[in-house]
mmCIF file of C-alpha atoms in Angstrom:
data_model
loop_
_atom_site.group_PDB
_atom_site.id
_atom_site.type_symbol
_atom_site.label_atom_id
_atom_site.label_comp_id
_atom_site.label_asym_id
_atom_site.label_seq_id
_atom_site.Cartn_x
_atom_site.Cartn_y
_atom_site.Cartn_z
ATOM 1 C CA UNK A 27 70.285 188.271 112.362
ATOM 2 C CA UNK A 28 67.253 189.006 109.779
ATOM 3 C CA UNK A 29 63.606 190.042 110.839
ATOM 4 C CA UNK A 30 60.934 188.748 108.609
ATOM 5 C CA UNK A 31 57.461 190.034 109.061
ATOM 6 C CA UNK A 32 54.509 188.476 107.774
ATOM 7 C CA UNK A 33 51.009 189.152 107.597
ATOM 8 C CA UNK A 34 47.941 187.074 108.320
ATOM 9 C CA UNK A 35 44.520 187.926 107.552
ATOM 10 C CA UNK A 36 41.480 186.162 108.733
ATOM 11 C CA UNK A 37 37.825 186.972 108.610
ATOM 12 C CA UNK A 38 35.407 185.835 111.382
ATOM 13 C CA UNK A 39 31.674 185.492 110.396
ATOM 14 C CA UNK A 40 28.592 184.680 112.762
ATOM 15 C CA UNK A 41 25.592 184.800 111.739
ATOM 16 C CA UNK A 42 22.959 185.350 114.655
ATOM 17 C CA UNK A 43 18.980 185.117 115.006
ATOM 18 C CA UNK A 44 16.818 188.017 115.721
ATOM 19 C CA UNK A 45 16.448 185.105 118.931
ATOM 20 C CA UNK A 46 20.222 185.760 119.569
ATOM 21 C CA UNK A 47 21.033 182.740 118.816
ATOM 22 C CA UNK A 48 23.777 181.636 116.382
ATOM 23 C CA UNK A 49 22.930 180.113 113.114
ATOM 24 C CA UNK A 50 26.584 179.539 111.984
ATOM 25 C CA UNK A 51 30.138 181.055 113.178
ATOM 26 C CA UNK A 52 33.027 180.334 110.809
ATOM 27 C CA UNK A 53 36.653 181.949 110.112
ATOM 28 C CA UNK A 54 38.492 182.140 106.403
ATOM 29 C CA UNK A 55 41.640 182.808 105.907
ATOM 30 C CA UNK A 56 42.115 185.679 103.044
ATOM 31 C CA UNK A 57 44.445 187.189 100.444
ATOM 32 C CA UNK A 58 46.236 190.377 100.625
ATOM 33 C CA UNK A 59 45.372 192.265 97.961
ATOM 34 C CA UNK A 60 48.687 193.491 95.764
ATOM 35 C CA UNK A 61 46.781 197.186 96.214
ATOM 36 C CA UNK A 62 46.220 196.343 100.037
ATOM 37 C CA UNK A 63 50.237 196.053 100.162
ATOM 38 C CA UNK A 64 50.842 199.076 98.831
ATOM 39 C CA UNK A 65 48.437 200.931 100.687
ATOM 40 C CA UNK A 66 49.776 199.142 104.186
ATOM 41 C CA UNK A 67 53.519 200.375 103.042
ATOM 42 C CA UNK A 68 51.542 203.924 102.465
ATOM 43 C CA UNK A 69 49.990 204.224 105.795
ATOM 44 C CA UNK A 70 53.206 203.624 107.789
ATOM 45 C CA UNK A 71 54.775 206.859 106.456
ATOM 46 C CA UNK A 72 51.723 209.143 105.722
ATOM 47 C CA UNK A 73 49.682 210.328 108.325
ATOM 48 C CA UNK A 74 47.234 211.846 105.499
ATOM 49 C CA UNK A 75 46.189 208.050 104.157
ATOM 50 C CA UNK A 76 43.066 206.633 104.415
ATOM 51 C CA UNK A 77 42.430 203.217 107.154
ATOM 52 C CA UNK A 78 41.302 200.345 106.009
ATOM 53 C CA UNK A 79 37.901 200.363 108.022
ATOM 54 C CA UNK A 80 35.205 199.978 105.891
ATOM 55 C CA UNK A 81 33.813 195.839 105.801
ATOM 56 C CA UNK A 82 31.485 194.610 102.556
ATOM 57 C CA UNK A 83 30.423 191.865 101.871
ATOM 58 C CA UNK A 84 28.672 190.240 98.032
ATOM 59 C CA UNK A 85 27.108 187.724 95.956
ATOM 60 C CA UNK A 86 30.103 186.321 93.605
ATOM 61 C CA UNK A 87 31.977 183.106 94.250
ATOM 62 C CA UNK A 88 34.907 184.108 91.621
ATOM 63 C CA UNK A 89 37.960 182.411 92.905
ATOM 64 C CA UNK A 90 40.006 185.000 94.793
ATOM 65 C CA UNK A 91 43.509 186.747 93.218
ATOM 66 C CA UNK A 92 45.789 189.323 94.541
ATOM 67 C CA UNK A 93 45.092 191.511 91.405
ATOM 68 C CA UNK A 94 41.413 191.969 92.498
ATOM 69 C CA UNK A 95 40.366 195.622 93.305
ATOM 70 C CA UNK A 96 37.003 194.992 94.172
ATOM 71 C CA UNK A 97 34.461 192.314 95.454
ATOM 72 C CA UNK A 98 32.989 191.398 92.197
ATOM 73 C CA UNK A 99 29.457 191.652 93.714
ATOM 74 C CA UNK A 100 29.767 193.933 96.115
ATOM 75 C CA UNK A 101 25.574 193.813 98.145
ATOM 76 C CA UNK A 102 23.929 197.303 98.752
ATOM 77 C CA UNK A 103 20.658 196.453 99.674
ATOM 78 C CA UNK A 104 19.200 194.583 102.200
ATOM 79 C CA UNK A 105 20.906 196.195 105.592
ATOM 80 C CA UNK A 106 24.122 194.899 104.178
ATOM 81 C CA UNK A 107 25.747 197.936 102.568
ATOM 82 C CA UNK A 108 29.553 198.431 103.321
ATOM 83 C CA UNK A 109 29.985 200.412 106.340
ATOM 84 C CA UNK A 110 32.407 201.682 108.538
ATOM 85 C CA UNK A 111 33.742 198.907 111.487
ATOM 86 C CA UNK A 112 35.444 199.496 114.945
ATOM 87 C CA UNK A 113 38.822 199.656 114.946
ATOM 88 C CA UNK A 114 40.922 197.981 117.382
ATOM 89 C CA UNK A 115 43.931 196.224 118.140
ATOM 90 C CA UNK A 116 44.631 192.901 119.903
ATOM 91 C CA UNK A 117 47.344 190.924 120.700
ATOM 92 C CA UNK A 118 48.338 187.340 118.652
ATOM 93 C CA UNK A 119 52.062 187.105 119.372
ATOM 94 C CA UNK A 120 52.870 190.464 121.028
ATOM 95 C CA UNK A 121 51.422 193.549 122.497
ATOM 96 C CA UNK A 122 48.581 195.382 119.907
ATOM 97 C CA UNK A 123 50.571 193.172 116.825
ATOM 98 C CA UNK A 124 47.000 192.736 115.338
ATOM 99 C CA UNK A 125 44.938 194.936 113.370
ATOM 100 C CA UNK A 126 40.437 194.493 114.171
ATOM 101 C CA UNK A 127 37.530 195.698 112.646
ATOM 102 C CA UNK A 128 34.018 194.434 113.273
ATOM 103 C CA UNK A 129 30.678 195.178 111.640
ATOM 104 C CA UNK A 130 27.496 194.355 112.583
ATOM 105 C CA UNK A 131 25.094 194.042 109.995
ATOM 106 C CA UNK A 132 21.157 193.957 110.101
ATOM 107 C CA UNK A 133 19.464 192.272 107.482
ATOM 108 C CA UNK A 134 16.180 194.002 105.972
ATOM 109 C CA UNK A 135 15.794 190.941 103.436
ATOM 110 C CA UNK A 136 17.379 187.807 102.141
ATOM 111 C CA UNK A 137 21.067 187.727 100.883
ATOM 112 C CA UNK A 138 23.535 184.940 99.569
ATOM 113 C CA UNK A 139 26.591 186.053 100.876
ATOM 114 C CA UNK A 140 29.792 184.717 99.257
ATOM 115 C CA UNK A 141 32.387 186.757 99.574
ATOM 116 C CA UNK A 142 33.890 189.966 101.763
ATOM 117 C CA UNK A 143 36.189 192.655 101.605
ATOM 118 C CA UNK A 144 37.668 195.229 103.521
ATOM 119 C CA UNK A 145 38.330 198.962 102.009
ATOM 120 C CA UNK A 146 39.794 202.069 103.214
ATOM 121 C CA UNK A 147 36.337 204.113 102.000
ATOM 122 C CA UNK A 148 32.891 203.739 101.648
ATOM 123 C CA UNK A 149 32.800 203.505 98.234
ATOM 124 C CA UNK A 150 35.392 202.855 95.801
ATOM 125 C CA UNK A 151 39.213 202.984 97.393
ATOM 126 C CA UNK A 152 41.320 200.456 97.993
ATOM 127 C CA UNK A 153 40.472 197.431 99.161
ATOM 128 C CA UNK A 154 42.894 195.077 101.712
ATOM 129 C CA UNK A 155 41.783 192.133 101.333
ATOM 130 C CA UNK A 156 39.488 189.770 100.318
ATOM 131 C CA UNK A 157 37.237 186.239 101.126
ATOM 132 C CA UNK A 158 34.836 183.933 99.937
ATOM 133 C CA UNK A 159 33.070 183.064 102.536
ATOM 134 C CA UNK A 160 30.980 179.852 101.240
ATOM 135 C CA UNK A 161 26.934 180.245 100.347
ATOM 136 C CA UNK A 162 25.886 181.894 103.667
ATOM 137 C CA UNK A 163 21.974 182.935 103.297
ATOM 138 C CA UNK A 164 20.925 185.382 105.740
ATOM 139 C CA UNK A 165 17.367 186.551 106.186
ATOM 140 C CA UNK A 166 15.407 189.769 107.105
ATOM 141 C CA UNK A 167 15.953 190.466 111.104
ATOM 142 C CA UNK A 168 19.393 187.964 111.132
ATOM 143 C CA UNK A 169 22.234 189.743 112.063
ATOM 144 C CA UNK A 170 26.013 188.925 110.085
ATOM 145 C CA UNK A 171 28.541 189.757 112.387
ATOM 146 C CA UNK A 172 32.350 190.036 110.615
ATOM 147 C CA UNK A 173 35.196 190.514 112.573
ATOM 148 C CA UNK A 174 38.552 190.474 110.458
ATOM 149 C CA UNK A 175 42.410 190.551 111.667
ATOM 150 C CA UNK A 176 45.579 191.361 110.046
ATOM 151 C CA UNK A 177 47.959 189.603 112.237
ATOM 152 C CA UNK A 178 51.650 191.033 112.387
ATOM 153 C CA UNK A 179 53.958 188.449 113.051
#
């Protein structure tokens, strides 16, 4: 008998009104970054390496490849610097099998977001994964809410 694992990433986006309503709520599906592998095989024998909990998000639409390191527009401005997310995890197939974080941004201004990312720092490191996420304009007082998972299965 052979185990296979895969993984499954998948970012979940909202976008809500300073009303609390939601402007738009959609889901992409992501690539592992070949760094992000090599940093997940890190963290399960080295309790010194740095989580992936940091969420960013940018302006580029380049198509997305496993050989990326970076977003290639990463946004610092506007309320929608990367920042540090809640860790969690939930359950797909069985008990805690799924990684979470979630961010909450604020927007102080208008931003064309197109792509996101998820790191293990605040600047720099290594990032996991990473989306494009379609032209999503959010204004000043809208809130982008991203929630991603890295299903085990």
């Amino acid at each position: 008998m052979e185990d296979t694992l895969k993984i499954k990433g998948t970012y979940h986006l909202k976008i809500v009104r300073a009303d609390g309503s939601v402007k738009d709520a959609w889901s992409v599906n992501n690539i592992v970054t070949n760094a992000g592998k090599a940093q997940l095989a890190l963290l399960a024998g080295d309790s010194t390496a740095d989580p992936f909990t940091y969420i960013a998000v940018g302006t580029s639409s380049t198509a997305v490849s496993a050989a990326q390191t970076a977003l290639q527009a990463e946004t610092t401005t506007s309320g929608l610097s990367r920042a540090a997310g809640t860790v969690s995890r939930t359950t797909t197939t069985v008990s805690n099998d799924t990684f979470q974080v979630t961010k909450t941004f604020t927007a102080s201004g208008t931003v064309a977001v197109e792509e996101v990312g998820i790191f293990n720092a605040s600047s720099s490191g290594t990032m996991l994964s990473r989306a494009l996420t379609g032209t999503k304009t959010i204004v000043s007082t809208e809130q982008l809410v991203v929630t991603y998972t890295l299903a085990f299965a």
